[in-house]
Tab-separated table of C-alpha atoms and ligand atoms in Angstrom:
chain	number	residue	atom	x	y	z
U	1500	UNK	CA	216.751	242.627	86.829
U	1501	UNK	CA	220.123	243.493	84.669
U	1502	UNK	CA	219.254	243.040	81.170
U	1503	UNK	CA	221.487	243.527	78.014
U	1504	UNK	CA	219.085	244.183	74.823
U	1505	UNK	CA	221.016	244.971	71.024
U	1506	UNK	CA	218.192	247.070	69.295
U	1507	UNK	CA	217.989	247.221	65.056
U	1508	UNK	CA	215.798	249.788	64.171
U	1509	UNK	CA	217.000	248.851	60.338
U	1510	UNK	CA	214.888	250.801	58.056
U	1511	UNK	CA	211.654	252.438	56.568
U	1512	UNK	CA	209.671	253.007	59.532
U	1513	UNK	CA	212.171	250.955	61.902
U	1514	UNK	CA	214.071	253.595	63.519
U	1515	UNK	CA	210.730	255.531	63.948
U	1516	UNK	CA	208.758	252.960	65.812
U	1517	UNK	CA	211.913	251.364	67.533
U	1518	UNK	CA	211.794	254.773	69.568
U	1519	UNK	CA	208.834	253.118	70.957
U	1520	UNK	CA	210.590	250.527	72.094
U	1521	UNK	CA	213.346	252.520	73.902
U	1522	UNK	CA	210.974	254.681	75.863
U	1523	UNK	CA	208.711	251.913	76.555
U	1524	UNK	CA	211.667	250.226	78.186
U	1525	UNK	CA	212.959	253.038	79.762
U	1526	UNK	CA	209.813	253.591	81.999
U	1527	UNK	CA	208.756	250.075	82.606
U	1528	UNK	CA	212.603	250.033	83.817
U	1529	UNK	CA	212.227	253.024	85.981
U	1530	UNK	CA	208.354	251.640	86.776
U	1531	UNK	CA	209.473	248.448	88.069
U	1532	UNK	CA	212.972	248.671	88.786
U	1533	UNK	CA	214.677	247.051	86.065
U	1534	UNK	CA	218.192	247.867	83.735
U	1535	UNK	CA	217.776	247.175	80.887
U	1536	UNK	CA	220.644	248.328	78.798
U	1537	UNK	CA	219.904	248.971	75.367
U	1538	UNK	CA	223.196	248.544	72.343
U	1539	UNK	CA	221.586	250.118	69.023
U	1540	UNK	CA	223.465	248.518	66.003
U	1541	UNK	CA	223.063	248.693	61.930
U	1542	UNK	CA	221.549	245.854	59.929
U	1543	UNK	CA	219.830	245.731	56.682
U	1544	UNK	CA	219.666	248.690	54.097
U	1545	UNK	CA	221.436	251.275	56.345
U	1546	UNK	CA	223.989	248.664	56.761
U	1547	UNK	CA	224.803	248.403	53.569
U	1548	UNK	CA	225.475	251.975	53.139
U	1549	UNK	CA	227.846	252.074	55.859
U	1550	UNK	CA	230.146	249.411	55.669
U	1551	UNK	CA	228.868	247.301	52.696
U	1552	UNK	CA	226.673	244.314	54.513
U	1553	UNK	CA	223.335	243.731	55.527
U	1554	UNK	CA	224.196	241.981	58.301
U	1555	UNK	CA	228.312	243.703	59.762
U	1556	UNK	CA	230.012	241.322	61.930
U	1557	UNK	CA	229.699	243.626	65.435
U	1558	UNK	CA	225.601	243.489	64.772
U	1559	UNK	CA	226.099	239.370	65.053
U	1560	UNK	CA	228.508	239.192	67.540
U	1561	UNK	CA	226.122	242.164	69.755
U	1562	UNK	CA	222.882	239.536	69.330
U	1563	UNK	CA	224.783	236.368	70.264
U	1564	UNK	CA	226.154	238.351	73.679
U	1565	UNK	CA	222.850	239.812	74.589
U	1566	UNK	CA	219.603	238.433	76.334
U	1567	UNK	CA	217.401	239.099	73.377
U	1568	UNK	CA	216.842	241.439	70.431
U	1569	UNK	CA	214.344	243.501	69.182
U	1570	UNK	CA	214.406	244.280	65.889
U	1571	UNK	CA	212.157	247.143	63.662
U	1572	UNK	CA	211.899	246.468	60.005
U	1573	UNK	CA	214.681	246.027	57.030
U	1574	UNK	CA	214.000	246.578	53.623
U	1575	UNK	CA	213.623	249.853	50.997
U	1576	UNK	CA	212.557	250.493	47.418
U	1577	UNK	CA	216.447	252.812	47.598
U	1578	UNK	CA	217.844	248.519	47.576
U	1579	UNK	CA	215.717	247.000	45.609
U	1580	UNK	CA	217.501	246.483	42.582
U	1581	UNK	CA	220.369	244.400	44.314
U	1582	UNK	CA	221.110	241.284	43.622
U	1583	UNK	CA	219.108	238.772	45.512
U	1584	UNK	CA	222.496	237.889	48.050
U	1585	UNK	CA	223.355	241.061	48.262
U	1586	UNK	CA	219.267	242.497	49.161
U	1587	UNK	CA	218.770	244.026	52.622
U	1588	UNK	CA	216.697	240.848	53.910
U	1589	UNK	CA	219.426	238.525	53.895
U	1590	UNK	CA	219.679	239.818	57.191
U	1591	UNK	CA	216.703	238.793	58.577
U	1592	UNK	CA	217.623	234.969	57.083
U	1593	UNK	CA	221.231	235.012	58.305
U	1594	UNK	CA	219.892	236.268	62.086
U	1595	UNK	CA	217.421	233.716	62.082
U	1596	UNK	CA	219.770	230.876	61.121
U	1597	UNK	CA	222.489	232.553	63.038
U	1598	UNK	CA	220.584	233.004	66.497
U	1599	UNK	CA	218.886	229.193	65.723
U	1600	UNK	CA	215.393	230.721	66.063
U	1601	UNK	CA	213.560	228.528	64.299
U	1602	UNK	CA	210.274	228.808	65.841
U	1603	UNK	CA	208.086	231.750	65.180
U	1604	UNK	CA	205.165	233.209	67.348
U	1605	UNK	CA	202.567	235.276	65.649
U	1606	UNK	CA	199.521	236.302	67.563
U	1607	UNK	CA	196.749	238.363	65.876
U	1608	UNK	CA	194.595	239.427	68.620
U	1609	UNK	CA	191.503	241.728	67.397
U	1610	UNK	CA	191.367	244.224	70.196
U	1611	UNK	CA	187.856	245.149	71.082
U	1612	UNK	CA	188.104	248.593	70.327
U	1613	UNK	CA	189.484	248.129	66.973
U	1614	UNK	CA	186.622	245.710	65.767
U	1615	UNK	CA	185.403	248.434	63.108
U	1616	UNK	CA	188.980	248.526	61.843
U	1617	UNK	CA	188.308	244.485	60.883
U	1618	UNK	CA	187.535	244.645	57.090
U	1619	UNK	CA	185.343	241.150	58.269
U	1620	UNK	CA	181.415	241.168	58.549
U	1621	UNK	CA	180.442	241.703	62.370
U	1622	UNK	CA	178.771	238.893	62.332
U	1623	UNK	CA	181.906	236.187	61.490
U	1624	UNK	CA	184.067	238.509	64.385
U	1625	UNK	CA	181.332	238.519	67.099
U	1626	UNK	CA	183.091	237.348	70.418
U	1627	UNK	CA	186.989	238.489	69.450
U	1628	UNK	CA	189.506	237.028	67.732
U	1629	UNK	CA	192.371	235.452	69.265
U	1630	UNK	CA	194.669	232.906	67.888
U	1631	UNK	CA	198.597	232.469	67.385
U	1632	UNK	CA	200.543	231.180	64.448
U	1633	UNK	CA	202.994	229.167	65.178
U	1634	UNK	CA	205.549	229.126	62.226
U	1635	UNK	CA	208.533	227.042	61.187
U	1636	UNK	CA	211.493	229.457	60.930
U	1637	UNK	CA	214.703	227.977	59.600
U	1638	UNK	CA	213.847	225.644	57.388
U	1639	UNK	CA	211.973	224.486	54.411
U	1640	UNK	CA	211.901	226.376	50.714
U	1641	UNK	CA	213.330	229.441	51.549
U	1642	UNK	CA	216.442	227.822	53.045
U	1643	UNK	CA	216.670	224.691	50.810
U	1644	UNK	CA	219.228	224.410	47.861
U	1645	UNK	CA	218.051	226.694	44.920
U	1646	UNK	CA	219.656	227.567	41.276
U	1647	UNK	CA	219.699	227.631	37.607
U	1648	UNK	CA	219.068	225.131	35.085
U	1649	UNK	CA	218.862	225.165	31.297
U	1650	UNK	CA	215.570	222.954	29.887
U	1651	UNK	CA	214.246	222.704	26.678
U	1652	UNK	CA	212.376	225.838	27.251
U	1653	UNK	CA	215.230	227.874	28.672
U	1654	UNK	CA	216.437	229.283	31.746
U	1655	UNK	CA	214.636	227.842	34.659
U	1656	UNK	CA	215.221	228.554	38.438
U	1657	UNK	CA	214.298	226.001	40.982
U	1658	UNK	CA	214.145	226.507	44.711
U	1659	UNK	CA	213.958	222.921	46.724
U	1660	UNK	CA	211.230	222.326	49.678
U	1661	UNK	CA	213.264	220.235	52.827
U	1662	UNK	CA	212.033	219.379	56.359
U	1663	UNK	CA	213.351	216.551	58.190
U	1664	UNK	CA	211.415	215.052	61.256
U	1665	UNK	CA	213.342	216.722	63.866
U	1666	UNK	CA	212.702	220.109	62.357
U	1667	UNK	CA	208.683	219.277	61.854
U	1668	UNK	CA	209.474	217.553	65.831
U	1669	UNK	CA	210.382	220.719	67.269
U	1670	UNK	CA	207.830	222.986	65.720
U	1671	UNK	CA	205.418	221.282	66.750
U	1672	UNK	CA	206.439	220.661	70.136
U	1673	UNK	CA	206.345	224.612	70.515
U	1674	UNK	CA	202.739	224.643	68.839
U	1675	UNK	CA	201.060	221.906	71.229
U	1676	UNK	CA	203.049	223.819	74.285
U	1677	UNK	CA	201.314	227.159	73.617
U	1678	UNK	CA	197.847	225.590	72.711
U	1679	UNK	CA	197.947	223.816	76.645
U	1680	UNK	CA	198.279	227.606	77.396
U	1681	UNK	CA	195.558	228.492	75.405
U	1682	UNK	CA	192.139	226.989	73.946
U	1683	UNK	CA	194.098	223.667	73.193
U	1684	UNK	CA	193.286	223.177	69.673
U	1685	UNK	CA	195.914	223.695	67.122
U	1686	UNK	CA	195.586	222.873	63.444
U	1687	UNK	CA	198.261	222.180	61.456
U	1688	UNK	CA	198.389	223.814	58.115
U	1689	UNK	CA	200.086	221.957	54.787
U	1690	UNK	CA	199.598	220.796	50.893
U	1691	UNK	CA	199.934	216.726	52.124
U	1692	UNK	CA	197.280	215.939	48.789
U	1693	UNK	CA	200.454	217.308	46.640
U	1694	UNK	CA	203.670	217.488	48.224
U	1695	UNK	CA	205.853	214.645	49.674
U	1696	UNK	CA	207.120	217.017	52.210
U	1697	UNK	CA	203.737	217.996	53.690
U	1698	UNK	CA	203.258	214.545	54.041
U	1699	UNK	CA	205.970	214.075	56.278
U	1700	UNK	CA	204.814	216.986	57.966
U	1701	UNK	CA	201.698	215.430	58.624
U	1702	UNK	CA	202.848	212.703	60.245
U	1703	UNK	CA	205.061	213.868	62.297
U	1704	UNK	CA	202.652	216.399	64.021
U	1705	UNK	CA	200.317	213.173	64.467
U	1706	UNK	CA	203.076	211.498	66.369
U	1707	UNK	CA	203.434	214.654	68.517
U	1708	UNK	CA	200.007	214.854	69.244
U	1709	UNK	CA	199.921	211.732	70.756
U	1710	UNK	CA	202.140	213.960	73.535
U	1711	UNK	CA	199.310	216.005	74.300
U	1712	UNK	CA	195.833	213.910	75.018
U	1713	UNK	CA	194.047	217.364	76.217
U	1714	UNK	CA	194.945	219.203	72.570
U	1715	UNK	CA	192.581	218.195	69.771
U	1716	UNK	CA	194.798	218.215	66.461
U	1717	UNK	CA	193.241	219.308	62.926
U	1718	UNK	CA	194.907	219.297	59.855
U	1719	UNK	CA	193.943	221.834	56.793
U	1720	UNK	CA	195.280	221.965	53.247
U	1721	UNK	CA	196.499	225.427	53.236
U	1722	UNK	CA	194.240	226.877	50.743
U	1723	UNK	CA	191.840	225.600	52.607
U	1724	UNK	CA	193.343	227.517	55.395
U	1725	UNK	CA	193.635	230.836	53.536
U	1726	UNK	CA	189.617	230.061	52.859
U	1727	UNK	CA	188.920	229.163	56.484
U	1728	UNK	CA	190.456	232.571	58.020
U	1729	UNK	CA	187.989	234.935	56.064
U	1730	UNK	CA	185.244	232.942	56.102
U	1731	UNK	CA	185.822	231.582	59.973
U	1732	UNK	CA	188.412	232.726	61.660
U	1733	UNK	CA	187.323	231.159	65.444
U	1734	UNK	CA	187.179	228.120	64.624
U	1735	UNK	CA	191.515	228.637	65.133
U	1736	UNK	CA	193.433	228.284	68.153
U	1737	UNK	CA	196.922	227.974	67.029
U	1738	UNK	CA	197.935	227.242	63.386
U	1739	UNK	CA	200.743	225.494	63.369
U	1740	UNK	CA	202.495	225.363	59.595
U	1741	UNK	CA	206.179	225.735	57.622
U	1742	UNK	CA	207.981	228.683	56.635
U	1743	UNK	CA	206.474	229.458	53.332
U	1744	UNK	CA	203.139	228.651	54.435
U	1745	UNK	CA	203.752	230.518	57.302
U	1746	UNK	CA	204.804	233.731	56.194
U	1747	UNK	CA	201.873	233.938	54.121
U	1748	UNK	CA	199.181	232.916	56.315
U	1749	UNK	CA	200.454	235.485	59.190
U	1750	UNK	CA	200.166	238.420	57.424
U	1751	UNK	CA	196.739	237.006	56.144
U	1752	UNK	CA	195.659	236.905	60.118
U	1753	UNK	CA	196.940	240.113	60.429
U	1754	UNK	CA	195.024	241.942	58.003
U	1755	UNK	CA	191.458	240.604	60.050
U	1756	UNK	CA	193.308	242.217	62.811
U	1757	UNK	CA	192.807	245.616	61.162
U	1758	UNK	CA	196.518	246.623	60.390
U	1759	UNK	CA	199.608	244.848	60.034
U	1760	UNK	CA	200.812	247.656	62.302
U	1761	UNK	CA	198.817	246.126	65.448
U	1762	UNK	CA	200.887	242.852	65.127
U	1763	UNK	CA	203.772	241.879	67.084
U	1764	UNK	CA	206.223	238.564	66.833
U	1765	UNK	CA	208.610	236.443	68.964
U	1766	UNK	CA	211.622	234.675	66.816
U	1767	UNK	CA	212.740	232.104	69.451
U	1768	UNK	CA	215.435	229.723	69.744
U	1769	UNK	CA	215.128	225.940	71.828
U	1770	UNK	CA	217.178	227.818	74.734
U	1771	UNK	CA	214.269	230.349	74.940
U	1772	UNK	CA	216.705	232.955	73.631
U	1773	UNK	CA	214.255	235.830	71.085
U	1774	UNK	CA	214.378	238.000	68.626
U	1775	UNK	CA	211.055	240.146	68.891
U	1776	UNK	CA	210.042	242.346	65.653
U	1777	UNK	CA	206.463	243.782	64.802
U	1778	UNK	CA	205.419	241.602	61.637
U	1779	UNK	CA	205.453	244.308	59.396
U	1780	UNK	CA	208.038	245.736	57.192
U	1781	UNK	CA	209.442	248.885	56.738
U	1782	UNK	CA	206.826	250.803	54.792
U	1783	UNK	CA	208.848	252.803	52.700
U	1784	UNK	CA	205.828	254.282	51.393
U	1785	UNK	CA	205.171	255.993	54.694
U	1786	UNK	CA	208.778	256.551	56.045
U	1787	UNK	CA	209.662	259.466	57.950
U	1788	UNK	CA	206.103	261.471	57.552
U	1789	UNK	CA	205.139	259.975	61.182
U	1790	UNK	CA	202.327	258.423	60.380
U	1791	UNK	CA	203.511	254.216	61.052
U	1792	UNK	CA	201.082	252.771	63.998
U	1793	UNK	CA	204.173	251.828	66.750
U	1794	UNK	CA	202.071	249.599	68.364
U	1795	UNK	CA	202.908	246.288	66.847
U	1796	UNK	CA	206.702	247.138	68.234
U	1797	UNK	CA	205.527	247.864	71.479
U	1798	UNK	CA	203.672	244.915	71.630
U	1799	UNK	CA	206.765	242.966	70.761
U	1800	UNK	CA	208.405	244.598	73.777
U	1801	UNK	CA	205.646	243.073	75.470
U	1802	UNK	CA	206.298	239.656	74.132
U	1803	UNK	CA	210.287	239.890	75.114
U	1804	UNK	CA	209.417	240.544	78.701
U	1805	UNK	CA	206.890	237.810	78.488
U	1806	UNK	CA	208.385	234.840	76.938
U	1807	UNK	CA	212.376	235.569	77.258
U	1808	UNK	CA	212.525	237.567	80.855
U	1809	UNK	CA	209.386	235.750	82.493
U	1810	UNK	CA	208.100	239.398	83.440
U	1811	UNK	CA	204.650	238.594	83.184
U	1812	UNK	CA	203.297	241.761	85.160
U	1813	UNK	CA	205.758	244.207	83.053
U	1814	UNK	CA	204.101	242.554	79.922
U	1815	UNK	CA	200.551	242.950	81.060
U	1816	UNK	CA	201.208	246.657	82.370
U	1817	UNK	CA	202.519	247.349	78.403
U	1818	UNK	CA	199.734	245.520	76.737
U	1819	UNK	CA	197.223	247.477	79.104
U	1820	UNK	CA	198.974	250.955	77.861
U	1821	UNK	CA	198.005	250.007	74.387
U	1822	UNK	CA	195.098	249.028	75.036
U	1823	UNK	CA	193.695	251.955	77.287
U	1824	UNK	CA	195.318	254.128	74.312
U	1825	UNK	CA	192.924	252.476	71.617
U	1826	UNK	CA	189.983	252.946	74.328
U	1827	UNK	CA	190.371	256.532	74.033
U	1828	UNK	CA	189.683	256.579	70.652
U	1829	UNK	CA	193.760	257.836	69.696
U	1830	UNK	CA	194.690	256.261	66.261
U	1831	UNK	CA	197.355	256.110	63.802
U	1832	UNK	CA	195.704	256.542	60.500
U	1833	UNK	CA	196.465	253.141	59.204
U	1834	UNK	CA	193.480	252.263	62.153
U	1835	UNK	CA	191.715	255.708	62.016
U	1836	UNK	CA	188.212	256.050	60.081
U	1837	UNK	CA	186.952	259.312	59.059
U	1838	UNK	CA	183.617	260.545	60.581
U	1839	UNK	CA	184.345	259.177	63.879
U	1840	UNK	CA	184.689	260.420	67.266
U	1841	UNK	CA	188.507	259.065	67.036
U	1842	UNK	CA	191.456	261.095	67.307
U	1843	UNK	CA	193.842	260.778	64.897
U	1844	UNK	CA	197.688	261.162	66.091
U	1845	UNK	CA	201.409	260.589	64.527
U	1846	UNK	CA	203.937	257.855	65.099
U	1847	UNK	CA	205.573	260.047	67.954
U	1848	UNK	CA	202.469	260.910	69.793
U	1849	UNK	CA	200.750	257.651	69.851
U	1850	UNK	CA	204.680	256.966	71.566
U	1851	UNK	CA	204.395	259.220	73.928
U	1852	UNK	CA	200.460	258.245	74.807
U	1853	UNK	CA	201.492	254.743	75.172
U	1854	UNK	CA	204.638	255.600	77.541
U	1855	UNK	CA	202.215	258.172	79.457
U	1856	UNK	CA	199.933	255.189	80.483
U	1857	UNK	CA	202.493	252.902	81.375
N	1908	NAD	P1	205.241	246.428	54.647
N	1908	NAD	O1	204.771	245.639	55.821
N	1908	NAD	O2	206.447	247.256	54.830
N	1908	NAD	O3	204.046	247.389	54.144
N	1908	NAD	C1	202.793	246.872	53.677
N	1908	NAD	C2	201.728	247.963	53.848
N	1908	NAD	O4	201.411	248.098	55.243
N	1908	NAD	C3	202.193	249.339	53.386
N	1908	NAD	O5	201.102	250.005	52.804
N	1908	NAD	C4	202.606	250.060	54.646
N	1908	NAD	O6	202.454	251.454	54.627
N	1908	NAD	C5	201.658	249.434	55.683
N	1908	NAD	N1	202.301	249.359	57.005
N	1908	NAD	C6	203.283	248.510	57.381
N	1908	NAD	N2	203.636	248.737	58.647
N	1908	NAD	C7	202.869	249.746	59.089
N	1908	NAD	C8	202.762	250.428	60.349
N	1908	NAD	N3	203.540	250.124	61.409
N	1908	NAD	N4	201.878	251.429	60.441
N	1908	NAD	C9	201.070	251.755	59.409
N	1908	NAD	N5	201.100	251.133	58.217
N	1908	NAD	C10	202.004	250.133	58.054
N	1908	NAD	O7	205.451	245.382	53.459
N	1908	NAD	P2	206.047	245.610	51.987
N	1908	NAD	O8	205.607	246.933	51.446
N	1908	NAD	O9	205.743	244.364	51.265
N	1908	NAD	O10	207.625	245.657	52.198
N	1908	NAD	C11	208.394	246.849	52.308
N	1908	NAD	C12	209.832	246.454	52.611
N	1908	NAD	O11	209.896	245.824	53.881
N	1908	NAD	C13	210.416	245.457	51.607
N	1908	NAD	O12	211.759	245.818	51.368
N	1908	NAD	C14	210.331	244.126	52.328
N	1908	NAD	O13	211.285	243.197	51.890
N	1908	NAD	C15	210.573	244.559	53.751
N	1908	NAD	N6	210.038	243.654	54.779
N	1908	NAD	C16	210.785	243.542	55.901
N	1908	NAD	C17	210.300	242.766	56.950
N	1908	NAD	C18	211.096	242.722	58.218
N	1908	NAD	O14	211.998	243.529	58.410
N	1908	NAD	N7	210.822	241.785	59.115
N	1908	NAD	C19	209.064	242.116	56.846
N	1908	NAD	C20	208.329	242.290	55.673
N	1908	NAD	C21	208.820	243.062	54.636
């Protein structure tokens, strides 16, 4: 298989752990006979050193000719103080809206050998953890209209809540298609006893459902939610919920995972076209002192085989890697504890461990 793949390492951590990502490629390539050709291009923060814009023209046009992109984190304390247009992660919004990938896939999957990593009593973990988020992408508060307005008690800012049905339509179709792959049960997550929105949402899902006889459908307010995935996380299969709802929950589910460096994501259009990014950011706080976990890119390597090149064995063979890699006790110190019989390694090593088991 001929593959083209436009790689932004961005940021932070991003060109560190998108290394990962090129020699994970490279040998399941040479392992299984595959070319995948690999365009590295600037977005985010380092963009706008170079030419002045988080997301250049040639890093677009590169995504919309490729077969899918991976992506490693944007975002830096050195950008912070830019105005909110002008900020790093307008990247990430434009590619989204750009590429049309308005469904989001977040699994957080508590591997069995990180279970002591899980900051949840044994007890509420015992038998795994295994369920996906499935979150609305393009739409919603963080794309509706927003501004300015004087009151009577001065400046205020106002950012606007949208979804129409075909938006809520489409999500959801994605959601009930992944739970007939899975434990078919999804729960859809919104705040129908307040907003008007939510209670579109709602009933749109219900009409959905009505697709699917073998899913059961739930519904949660999403505090309720944020209660319900501390206190009892199996009960989920697949949480289906908006963008702002969505962006909070997943890193909530990632946290019971053990790190947000374990966690991988698919961004994927109706066409089946992704953009695949580990869900965390760019951890300026731990840049360039190799010491990010890689894994959470690696697994979103996995997830691009999976879901946009239907190379289910390539995926497995990369998710076993990992896997076998946490079974010998190697960890990054985000998922290393002291006193332990665990070996604690470096951004490039755990690479190279990972690529040696492939
Ligand atoms: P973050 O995910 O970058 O970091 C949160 C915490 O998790 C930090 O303590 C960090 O050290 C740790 N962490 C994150 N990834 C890790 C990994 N792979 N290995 C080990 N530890 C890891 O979130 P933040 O600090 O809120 O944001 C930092 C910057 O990243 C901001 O500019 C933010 O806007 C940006 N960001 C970008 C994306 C993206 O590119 N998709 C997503 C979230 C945040």
């Amino acid at each position: 298989m001929n593959k083209k793949i436009t790689l932004i390492p961005g940021d932070g951590i991003g060109p560190e752990v998108a290394q990962g990502a090129v020699q994970t490629l490279k040998k399941v390539g040479e392992k299984f006979g595959h070319n995948f050709g690999i365009e590295t291009v600037l977005a985010g923060g380092c963009a706008i050193d170079a030419c002045g814009q988080a997301l250049p023209s040639e890093t677009l046009e590169s995504c919309k000719v490729s077969d899918a992109v991976l992506l490693g984190a944007i975002g830096g304390w050195k950008w912070d103080n830019l105005p909110g247009d002008k900020r790093p992660e307008t990247a990430l919004l434009q590619l989204r809206k750009e590429l049309s990938l308005f469904a989001a896939l977040r699994p957080a999957l508590l591997f069995e050998d990180l279970a002591d990593a899980c900051p949840l009593k044994p007890e509420i973990i015992e038998g795994g953890l295994d369920l996906l988020v499935v979150r609305e992408l393009t739409g919603g508060i963080y794309y509706g209209e927003r501004g300015y307005k004087e009151t009577a008690l001065g400046k205020a800012a106002y950012d606007i809540e949208l979804y129409s049905e075909g938006e809520v339509r489409r999500i959801a179709h994605v959601a009930f298609s992944m739970a007939m792959k899975r434990k078919r049960h999804v729960t859809s997550v919104d705040k129908a006893n307040v907003l008007e929105s939510s209670r579109l949402w709602r009933e749109v899902v219900t009409q959905v459902s009505k697709e699917y006889p073998e899913v059961t459908l739930n519904h949660l307010y999403v505090d309720n939610a944020a209660m319900q995935l501390v206190r009892s996380p199996r009960q989920f299969d697949v949480i289906l919920t908006g963008n702002l709802f969505g962006d909070i929950l997943s890193d909530e589910a990632s946290v019971i995972t053990g790190s947000i460096g374990m966690l991988p994501s698919a961004n994927l259009s109706e066409s089946g076209f992704g953009m695949y990014e580990p869900v965390h950011g760019s951890a300026p706080d731990i840049a360039d002192q190799d010491k990010a976990n890689p894994m959470a890119m690696i697994l979103s390597v996995a997830m691009m085989l999976r879901y946009t090149f239907g190379l289910t064995q390539e995926a497995d063979c990369v998710e076993n890697a990992v896997k076998s890699v946490l079974k010998l006790g190697y960890r990054t110190p985000d998922i290393y504890k002291e006193g332990t019989s665990q070996k604690l390694v470096g951004t490039k090593e755990s690479i190279r461990l990972i690529t040696d088991k492939l």
